[in-house]
N, CA, C and O atoms as a DFTB+ gen file, in Angstrom:
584 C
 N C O
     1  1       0.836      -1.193       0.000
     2  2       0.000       0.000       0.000
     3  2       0.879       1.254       0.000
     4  3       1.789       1.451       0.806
     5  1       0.437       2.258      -1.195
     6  2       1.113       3.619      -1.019
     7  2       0.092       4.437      -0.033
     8  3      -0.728       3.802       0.631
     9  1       0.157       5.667       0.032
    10  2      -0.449       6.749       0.593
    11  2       0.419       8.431      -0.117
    12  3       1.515       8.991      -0.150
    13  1      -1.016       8.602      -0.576
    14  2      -0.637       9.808      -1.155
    15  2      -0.534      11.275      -0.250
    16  3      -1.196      11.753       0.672
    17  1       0.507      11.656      -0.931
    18  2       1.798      12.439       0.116
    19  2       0.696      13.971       0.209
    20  3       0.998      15.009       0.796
    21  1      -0.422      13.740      -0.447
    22  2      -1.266      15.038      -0.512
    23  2      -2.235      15.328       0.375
    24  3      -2.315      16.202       1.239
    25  1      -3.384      13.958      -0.164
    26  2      -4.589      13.940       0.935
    27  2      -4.429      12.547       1.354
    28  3      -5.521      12.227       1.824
    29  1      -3.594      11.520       1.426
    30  2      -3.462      10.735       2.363
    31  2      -3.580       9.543       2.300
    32  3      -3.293       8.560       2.983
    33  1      -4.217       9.852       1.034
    34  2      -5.079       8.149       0.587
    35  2      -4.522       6.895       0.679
    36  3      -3.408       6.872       0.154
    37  1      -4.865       5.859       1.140
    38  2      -3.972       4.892       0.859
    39  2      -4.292       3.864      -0.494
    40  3      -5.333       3.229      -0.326
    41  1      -3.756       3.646      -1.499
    42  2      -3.781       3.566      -2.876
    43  2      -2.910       2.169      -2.450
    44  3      -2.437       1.772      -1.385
    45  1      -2.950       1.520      -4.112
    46  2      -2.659       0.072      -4.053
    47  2      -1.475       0.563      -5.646
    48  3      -1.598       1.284      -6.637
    49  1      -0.464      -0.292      -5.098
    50  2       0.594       0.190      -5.870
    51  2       0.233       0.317      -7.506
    52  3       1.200       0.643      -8.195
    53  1      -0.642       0.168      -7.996
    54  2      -1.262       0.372      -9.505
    55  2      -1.609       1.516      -9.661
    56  3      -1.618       2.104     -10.743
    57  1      -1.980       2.023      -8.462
    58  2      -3.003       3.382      -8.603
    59  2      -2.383       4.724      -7.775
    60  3      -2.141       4.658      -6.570
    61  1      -2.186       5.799      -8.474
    62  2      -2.630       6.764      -7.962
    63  2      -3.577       7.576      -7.987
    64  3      -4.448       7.154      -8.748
    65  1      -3.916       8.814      -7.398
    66  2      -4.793       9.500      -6.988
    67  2      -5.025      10.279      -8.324
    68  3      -6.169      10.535      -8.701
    69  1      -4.026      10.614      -8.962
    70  2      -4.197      11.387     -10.445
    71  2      -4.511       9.839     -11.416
    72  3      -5.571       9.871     -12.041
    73  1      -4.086       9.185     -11.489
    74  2      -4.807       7.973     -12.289
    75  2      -5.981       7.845     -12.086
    76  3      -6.766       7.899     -13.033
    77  1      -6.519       7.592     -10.484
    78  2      -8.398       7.799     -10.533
    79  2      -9.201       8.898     -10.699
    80  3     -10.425       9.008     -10.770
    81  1      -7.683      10.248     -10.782
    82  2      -8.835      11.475     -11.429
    83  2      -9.414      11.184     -13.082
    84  3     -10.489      11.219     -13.681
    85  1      -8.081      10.905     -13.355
    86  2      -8.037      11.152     -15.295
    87  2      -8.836       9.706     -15.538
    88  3      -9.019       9.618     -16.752
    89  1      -9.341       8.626     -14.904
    90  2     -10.549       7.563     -14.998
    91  2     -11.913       8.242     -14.912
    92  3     -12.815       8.101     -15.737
    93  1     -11.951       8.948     -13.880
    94  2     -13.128       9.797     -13.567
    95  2     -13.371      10.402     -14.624
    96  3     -14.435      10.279     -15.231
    97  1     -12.299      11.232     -15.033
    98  2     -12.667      12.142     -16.283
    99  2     -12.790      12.092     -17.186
   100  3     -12.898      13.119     -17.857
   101  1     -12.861      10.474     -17.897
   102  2     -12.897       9.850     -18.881
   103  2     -14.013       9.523     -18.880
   104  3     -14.621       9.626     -19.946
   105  1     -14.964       8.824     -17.272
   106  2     -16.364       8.697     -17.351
   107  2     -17.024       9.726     -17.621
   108  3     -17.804       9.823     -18.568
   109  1     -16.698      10.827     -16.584
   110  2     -17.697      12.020     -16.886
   111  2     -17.539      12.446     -18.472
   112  3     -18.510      12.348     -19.223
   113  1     -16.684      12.767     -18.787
   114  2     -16.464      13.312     -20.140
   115  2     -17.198      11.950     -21.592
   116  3     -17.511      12.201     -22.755
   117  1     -17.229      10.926     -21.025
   118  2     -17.656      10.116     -22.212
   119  2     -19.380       9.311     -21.620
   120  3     -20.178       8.605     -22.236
   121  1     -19.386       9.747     -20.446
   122  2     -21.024       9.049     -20.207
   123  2     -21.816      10.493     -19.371
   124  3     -21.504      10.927     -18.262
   125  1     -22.530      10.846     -19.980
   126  2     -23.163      12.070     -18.970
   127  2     -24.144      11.767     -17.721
   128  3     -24.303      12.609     -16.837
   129  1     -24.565      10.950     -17.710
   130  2     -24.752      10.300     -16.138
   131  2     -23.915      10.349     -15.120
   132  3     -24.163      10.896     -14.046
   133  1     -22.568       9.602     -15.506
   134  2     -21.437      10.201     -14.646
   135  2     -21.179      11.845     -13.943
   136  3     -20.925      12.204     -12.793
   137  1     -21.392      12.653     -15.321
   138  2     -20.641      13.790     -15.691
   139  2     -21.569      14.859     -14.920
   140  3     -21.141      15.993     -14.703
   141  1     -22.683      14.510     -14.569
   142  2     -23.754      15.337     -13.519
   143  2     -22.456      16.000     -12.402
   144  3     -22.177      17.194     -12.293
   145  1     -21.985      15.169     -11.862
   146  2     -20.970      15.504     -10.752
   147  2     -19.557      15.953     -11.065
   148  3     -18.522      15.593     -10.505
   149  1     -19.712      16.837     -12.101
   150  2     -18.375      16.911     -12.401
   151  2     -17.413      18.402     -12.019
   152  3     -16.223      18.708     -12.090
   153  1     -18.428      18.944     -11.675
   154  2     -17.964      20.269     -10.689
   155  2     -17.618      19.736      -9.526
   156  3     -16.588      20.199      -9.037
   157  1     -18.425      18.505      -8.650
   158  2     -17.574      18.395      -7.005
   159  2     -16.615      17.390      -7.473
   160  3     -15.913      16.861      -6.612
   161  1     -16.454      16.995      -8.858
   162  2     -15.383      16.031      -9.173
   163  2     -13.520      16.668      -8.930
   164  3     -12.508      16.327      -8.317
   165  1     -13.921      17.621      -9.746
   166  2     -12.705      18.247      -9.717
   167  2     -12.352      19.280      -8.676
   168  3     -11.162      19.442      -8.407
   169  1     -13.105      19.860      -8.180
   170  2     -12.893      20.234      -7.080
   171  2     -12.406      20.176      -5.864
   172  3     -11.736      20.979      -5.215
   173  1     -13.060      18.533      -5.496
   174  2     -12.879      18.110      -4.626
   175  2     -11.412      17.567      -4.562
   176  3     -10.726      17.503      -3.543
   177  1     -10.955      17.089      -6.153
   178  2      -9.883      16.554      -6.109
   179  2      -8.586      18.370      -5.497
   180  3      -7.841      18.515      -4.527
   181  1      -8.944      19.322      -6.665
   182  2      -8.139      20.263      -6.603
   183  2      -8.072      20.988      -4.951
   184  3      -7.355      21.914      -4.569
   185  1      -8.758      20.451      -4.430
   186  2      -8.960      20.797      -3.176
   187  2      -7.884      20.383      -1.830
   188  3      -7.311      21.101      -1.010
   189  1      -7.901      19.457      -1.952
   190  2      -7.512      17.978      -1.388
   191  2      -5.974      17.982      -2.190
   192  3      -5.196      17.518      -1.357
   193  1      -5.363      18.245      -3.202
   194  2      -4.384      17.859      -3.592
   195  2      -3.483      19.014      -4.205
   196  3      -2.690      18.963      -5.146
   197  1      -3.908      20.244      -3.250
   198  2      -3.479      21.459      -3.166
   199  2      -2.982      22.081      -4.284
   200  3      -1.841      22.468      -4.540
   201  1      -4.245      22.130      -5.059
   202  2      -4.296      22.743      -6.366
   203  2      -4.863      24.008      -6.955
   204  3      -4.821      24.492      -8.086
   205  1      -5.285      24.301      -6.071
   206  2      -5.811      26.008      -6.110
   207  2      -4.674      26.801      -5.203
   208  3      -4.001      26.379      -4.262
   209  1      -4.710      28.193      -5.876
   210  2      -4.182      29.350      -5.499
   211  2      -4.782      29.309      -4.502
   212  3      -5.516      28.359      -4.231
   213  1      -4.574      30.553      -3.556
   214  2      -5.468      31.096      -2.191
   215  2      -6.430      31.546      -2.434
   216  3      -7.317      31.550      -1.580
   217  1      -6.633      32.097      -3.683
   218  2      -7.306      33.039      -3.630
   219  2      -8.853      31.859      -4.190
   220  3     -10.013      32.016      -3.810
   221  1      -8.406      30.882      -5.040
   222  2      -9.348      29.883      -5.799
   223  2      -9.684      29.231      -4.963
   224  3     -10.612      28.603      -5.472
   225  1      -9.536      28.749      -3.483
   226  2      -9.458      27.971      -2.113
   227  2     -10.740      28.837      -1.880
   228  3     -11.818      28.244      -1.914
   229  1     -10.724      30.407      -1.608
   230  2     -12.094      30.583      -0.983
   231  2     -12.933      30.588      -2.124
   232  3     -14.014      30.091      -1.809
   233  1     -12.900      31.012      -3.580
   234  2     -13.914      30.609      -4.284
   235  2     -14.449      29.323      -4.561
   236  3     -15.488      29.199      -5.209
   237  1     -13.600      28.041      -3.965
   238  2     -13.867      27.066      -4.615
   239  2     -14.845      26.738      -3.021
   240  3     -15.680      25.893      -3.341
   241  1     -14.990      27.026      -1.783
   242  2     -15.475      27.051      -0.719
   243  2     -16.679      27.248      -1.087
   244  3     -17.623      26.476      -0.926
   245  1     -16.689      28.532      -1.711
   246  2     -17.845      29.241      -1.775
   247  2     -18.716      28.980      -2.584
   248  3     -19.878      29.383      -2.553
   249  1     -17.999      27.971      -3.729
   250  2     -19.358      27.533      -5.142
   251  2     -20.013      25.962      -4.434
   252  3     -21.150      25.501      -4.545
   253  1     -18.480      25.248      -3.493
   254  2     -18.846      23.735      -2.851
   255  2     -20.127      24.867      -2.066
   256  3     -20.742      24.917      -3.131
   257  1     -20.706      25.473      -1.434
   258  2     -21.063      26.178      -0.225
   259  2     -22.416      26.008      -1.125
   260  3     -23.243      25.108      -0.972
   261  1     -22.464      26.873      -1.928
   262  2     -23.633      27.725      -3.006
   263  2     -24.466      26.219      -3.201
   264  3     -25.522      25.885      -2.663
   265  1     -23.765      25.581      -3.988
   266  2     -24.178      24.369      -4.468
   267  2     -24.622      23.185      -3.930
   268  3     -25.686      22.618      -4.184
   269  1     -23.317      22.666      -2.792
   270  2     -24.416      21.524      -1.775
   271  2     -25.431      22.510      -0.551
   272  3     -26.458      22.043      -0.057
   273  1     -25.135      23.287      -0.367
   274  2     -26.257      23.817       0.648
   275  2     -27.515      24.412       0.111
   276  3     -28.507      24.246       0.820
   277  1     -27.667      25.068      -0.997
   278  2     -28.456      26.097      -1.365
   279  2     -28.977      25.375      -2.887
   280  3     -30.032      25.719      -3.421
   281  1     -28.318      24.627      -3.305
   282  2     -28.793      23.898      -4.906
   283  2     -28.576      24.573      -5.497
   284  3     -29.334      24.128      -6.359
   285  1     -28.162      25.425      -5.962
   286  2     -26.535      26.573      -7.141
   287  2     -26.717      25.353      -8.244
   288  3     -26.257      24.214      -8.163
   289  1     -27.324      25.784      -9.037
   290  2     -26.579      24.751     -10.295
   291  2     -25.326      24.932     -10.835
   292  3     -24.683      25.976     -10.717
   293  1     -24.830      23.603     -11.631
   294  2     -23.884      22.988     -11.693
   295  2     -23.424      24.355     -13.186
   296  3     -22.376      24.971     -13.376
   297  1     -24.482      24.364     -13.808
   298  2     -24.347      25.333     -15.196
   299  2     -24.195      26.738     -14.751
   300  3     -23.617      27.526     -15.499
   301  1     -24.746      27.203     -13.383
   302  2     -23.928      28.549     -13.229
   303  2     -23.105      28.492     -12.733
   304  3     -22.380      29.459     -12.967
   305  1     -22.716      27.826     -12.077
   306  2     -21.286      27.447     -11.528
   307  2     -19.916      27.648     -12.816
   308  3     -18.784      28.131     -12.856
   309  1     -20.706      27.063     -13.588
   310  2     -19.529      27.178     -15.138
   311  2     -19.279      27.943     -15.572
   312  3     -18.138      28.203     -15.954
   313  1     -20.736      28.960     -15.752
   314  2     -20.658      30.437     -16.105
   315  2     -20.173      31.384     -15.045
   316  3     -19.951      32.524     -15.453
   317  1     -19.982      31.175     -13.884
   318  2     -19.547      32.334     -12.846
   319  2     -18.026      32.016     -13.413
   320  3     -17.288      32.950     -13.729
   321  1     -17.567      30.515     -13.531
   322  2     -16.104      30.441     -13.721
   323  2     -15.447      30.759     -15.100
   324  3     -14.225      30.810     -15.242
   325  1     -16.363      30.975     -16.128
   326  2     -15.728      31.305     -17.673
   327  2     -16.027      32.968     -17.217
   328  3     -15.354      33.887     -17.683
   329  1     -16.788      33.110     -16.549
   330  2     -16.317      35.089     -16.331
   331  2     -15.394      35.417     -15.999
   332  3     -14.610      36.193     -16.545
   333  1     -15.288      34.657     -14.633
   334  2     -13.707      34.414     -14.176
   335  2     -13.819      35.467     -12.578
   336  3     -13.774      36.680     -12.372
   337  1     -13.975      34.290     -11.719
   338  2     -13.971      35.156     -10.385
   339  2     -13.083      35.892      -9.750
   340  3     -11.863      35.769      -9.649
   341  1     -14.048      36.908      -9.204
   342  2     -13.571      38.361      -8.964
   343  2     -12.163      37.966      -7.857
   344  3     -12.238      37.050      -7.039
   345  1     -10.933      38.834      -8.024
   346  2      -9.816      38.723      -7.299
   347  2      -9.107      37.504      -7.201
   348  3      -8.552      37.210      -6.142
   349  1      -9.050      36.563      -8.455
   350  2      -8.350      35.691      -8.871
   351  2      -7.305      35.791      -9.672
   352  3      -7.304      35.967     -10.890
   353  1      -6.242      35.650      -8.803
   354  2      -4.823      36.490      -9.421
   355  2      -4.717      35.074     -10.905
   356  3      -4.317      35.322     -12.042
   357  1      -5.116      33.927     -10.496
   358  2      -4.493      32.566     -10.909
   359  2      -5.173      31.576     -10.089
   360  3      -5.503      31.694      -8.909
   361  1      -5.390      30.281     -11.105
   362  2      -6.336      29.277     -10.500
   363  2      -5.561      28.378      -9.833
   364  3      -5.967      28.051      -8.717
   365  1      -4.466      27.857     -10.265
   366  2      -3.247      26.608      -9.977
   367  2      -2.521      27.550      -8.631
   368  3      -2.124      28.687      -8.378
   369  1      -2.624      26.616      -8.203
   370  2      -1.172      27.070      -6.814
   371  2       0.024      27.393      -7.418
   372  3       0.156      26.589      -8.340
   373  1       0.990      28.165      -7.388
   374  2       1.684      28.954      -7.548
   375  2       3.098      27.499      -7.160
   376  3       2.853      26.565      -6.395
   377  1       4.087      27.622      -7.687
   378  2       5.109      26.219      -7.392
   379  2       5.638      27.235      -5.721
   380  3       5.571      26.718      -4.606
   381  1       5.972      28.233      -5.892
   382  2       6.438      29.186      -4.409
   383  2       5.815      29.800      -3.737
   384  3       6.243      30.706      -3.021
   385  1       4.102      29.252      -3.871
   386  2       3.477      29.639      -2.826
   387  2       3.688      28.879      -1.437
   388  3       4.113      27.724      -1.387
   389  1       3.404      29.514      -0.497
   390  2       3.582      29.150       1.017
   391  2       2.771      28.084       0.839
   392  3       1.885      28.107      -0.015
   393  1       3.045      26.755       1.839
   394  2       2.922      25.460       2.223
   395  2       1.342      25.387       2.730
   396  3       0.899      26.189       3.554
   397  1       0.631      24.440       2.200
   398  2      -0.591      24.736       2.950
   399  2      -0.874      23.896       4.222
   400  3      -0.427      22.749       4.234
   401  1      -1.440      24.262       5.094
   402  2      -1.379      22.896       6.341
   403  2      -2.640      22.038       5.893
   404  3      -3.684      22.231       5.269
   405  1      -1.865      20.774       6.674
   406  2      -2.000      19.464       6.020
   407  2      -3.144      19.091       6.792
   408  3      -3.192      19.356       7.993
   409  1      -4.508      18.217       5.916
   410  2      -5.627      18.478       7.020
   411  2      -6.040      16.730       6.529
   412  3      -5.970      16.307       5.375
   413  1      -6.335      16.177       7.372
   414  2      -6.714      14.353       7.705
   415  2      -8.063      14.547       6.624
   416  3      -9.077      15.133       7.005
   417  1      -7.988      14.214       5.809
   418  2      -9.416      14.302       4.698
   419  2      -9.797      12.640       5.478
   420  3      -8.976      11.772       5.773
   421  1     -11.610      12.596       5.699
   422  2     -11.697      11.468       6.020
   423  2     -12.579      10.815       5.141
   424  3     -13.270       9.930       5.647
   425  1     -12.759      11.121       3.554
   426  2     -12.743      10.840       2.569
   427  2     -11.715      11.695       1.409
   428  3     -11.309      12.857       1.422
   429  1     -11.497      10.541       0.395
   430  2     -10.933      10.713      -0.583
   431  2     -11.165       9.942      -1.769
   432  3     -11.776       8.885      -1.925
   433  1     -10.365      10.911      -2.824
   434  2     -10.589      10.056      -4.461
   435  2     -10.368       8.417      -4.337
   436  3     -10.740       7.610      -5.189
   437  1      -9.879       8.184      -3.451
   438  2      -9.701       6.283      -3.539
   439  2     -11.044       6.101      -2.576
   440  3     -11.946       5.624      -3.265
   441  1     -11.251       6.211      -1.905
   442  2     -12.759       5.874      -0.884
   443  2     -13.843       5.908      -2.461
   444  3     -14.316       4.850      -2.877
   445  1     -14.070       7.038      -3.076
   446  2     -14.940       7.197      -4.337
   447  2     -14.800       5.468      -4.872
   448  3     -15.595       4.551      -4.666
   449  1     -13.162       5.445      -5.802
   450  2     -13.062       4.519      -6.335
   451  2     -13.044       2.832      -6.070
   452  3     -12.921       1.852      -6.805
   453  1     -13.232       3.040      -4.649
   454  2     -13.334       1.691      -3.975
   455  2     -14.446       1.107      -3.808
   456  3     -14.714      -0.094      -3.853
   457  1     -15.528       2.604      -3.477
   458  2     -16.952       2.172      -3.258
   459  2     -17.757       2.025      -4.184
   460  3     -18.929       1.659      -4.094
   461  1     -16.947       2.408      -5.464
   462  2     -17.948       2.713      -6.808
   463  2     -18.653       1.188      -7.388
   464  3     -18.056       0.156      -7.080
   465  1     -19.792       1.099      -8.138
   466  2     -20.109       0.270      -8.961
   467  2     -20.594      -0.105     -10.195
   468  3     -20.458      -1.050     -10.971
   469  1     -21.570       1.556     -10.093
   470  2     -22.414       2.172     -11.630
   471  2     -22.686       3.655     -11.162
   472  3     -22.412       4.198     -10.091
   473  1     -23.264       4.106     -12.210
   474  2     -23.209       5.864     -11.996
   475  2     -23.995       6.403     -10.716
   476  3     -23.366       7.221     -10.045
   477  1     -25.581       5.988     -10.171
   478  2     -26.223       5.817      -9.443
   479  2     -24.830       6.281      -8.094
   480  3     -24.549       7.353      -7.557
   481  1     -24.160       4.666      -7.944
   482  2     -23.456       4.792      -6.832
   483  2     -22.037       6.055      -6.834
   484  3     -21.448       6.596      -5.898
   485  1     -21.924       6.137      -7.906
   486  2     -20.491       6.894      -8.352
   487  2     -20.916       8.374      -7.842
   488  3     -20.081       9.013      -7.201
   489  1     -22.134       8.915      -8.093
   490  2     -22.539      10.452      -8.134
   491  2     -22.880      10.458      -6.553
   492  3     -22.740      11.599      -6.115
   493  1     -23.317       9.458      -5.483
   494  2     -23.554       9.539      -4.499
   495  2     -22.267       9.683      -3.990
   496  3     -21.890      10.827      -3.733
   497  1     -21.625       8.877      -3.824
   498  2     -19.931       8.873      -3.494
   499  2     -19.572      10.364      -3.463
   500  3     -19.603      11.197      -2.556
   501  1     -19.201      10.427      -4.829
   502  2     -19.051      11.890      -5.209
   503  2     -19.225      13.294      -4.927
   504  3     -18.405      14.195      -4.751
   505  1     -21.038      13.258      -4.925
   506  2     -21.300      14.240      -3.779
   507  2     -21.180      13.789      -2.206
   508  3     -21.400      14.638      -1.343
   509  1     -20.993      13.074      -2.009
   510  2     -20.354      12.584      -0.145
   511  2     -18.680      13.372      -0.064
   512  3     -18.089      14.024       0.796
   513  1     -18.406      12.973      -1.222
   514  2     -17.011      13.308      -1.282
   515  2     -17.049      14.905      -1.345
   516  3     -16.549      15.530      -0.410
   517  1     -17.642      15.597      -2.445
   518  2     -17.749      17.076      -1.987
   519  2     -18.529      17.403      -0.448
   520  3     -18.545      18.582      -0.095
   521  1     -18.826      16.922      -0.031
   522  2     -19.534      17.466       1.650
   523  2     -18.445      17.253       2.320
   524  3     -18.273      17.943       3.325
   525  1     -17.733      16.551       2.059
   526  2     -16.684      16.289       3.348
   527  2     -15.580      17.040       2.801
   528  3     -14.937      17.635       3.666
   529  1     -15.157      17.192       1.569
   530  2     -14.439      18.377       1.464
   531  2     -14.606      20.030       1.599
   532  3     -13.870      21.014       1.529
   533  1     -16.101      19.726       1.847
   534  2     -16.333      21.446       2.170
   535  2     -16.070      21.458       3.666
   536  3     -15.481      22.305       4.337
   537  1     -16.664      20.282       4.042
   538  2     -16.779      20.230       6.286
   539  2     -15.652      20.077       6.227
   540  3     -15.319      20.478       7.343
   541  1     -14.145      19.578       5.402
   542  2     -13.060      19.919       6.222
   543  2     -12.050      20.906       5.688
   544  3     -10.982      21.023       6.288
   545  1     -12.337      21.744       4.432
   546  2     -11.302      22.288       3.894
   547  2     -11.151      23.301       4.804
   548  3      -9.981      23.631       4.608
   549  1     -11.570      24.000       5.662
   550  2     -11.235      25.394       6.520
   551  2      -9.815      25.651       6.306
   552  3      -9.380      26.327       5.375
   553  1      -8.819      24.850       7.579
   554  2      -7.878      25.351       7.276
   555  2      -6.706      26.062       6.324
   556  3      -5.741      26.759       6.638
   557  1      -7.328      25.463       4.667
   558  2      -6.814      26.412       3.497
   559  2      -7.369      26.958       2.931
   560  3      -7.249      27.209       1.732
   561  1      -8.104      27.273       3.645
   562  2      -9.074      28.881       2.966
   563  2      -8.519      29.662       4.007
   564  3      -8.575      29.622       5.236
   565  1      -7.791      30.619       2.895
   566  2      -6.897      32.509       3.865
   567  2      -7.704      33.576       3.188
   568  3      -7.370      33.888       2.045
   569  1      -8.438      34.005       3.595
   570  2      -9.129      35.298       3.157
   571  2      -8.040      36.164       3.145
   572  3      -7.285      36.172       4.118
   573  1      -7.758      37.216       1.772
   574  2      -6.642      37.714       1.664
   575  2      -6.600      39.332       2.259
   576  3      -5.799      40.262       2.353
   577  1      -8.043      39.003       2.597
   578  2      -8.764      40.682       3.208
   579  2      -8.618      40.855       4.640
   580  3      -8.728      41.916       5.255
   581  1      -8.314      39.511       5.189
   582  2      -7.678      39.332       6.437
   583  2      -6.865      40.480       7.274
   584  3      -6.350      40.205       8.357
């Protein structure tokens, strides 16, 4: 067993955590049943595997927020992000940005891929997997207005 050095996962030496993204994204992108979940797909991953800037950390809070709490669709969600949200220097973490602290995710992209069976179960997973990345991302969300 590995464990990924990001969010923790413990993976089986075939697999990593970017191998069960780019699987995922092959379902969503080629079966649209899948692809319903494909905003807390990537998210959750970019979340978890410290892939947003600071500044994309509280927007990405705030659309997980909009969306599992309030029902935000998935299609404005797309359109708030092709406008391009307000005070986003850059979406990707920066290679010399400061270190983010490291937070026990008690789901992850391998929990998804372990429990999966057909789309039904995959999109439940999925959104489980975005709830628990919104209930634990706090610590890397820095409001820069701070």
């Amino acid at each position: 067993m590995d464990t990924c050095n990001k969010c923790g996962a413990e993976l089986s030496q075939e697999k990593t955590c970017e191998s069960i993204f780019n699987e995922f994204m092959a379902l969503e992108l080629t079966f649209p049943s899948y692809g319903r979940v494909h905003f807390l797909t990537v998210a959750s991953y970019m979340v978890q595997h410290e892939g947003y800037s600071d500044e994309m950390y509280v927007w990405a809070q705030s659309a997980l927020r909009r969306h599992l709490e309030e029902g935000y669709p998935t299609e404005l969600i797309r359109l708030d992000m092709a406008r391009g949200p307000r005070n986003i220097k850059g979406i990707q973490r920066p290679m010399n940005a400061i270190p983010l602290p490291k937070v026990a995710w008690t789901m992850t992209i391998a929990d998804v891929a372990s429990q999966m069976h057909d789309f039904d179960s995959y999109c439940k997973l999925v959104e489980q997997w975005g709830r628990t990345t919104l209930k634990e991302m706090g610590p890397l969300v820095t409001k820069s207005n701070d």
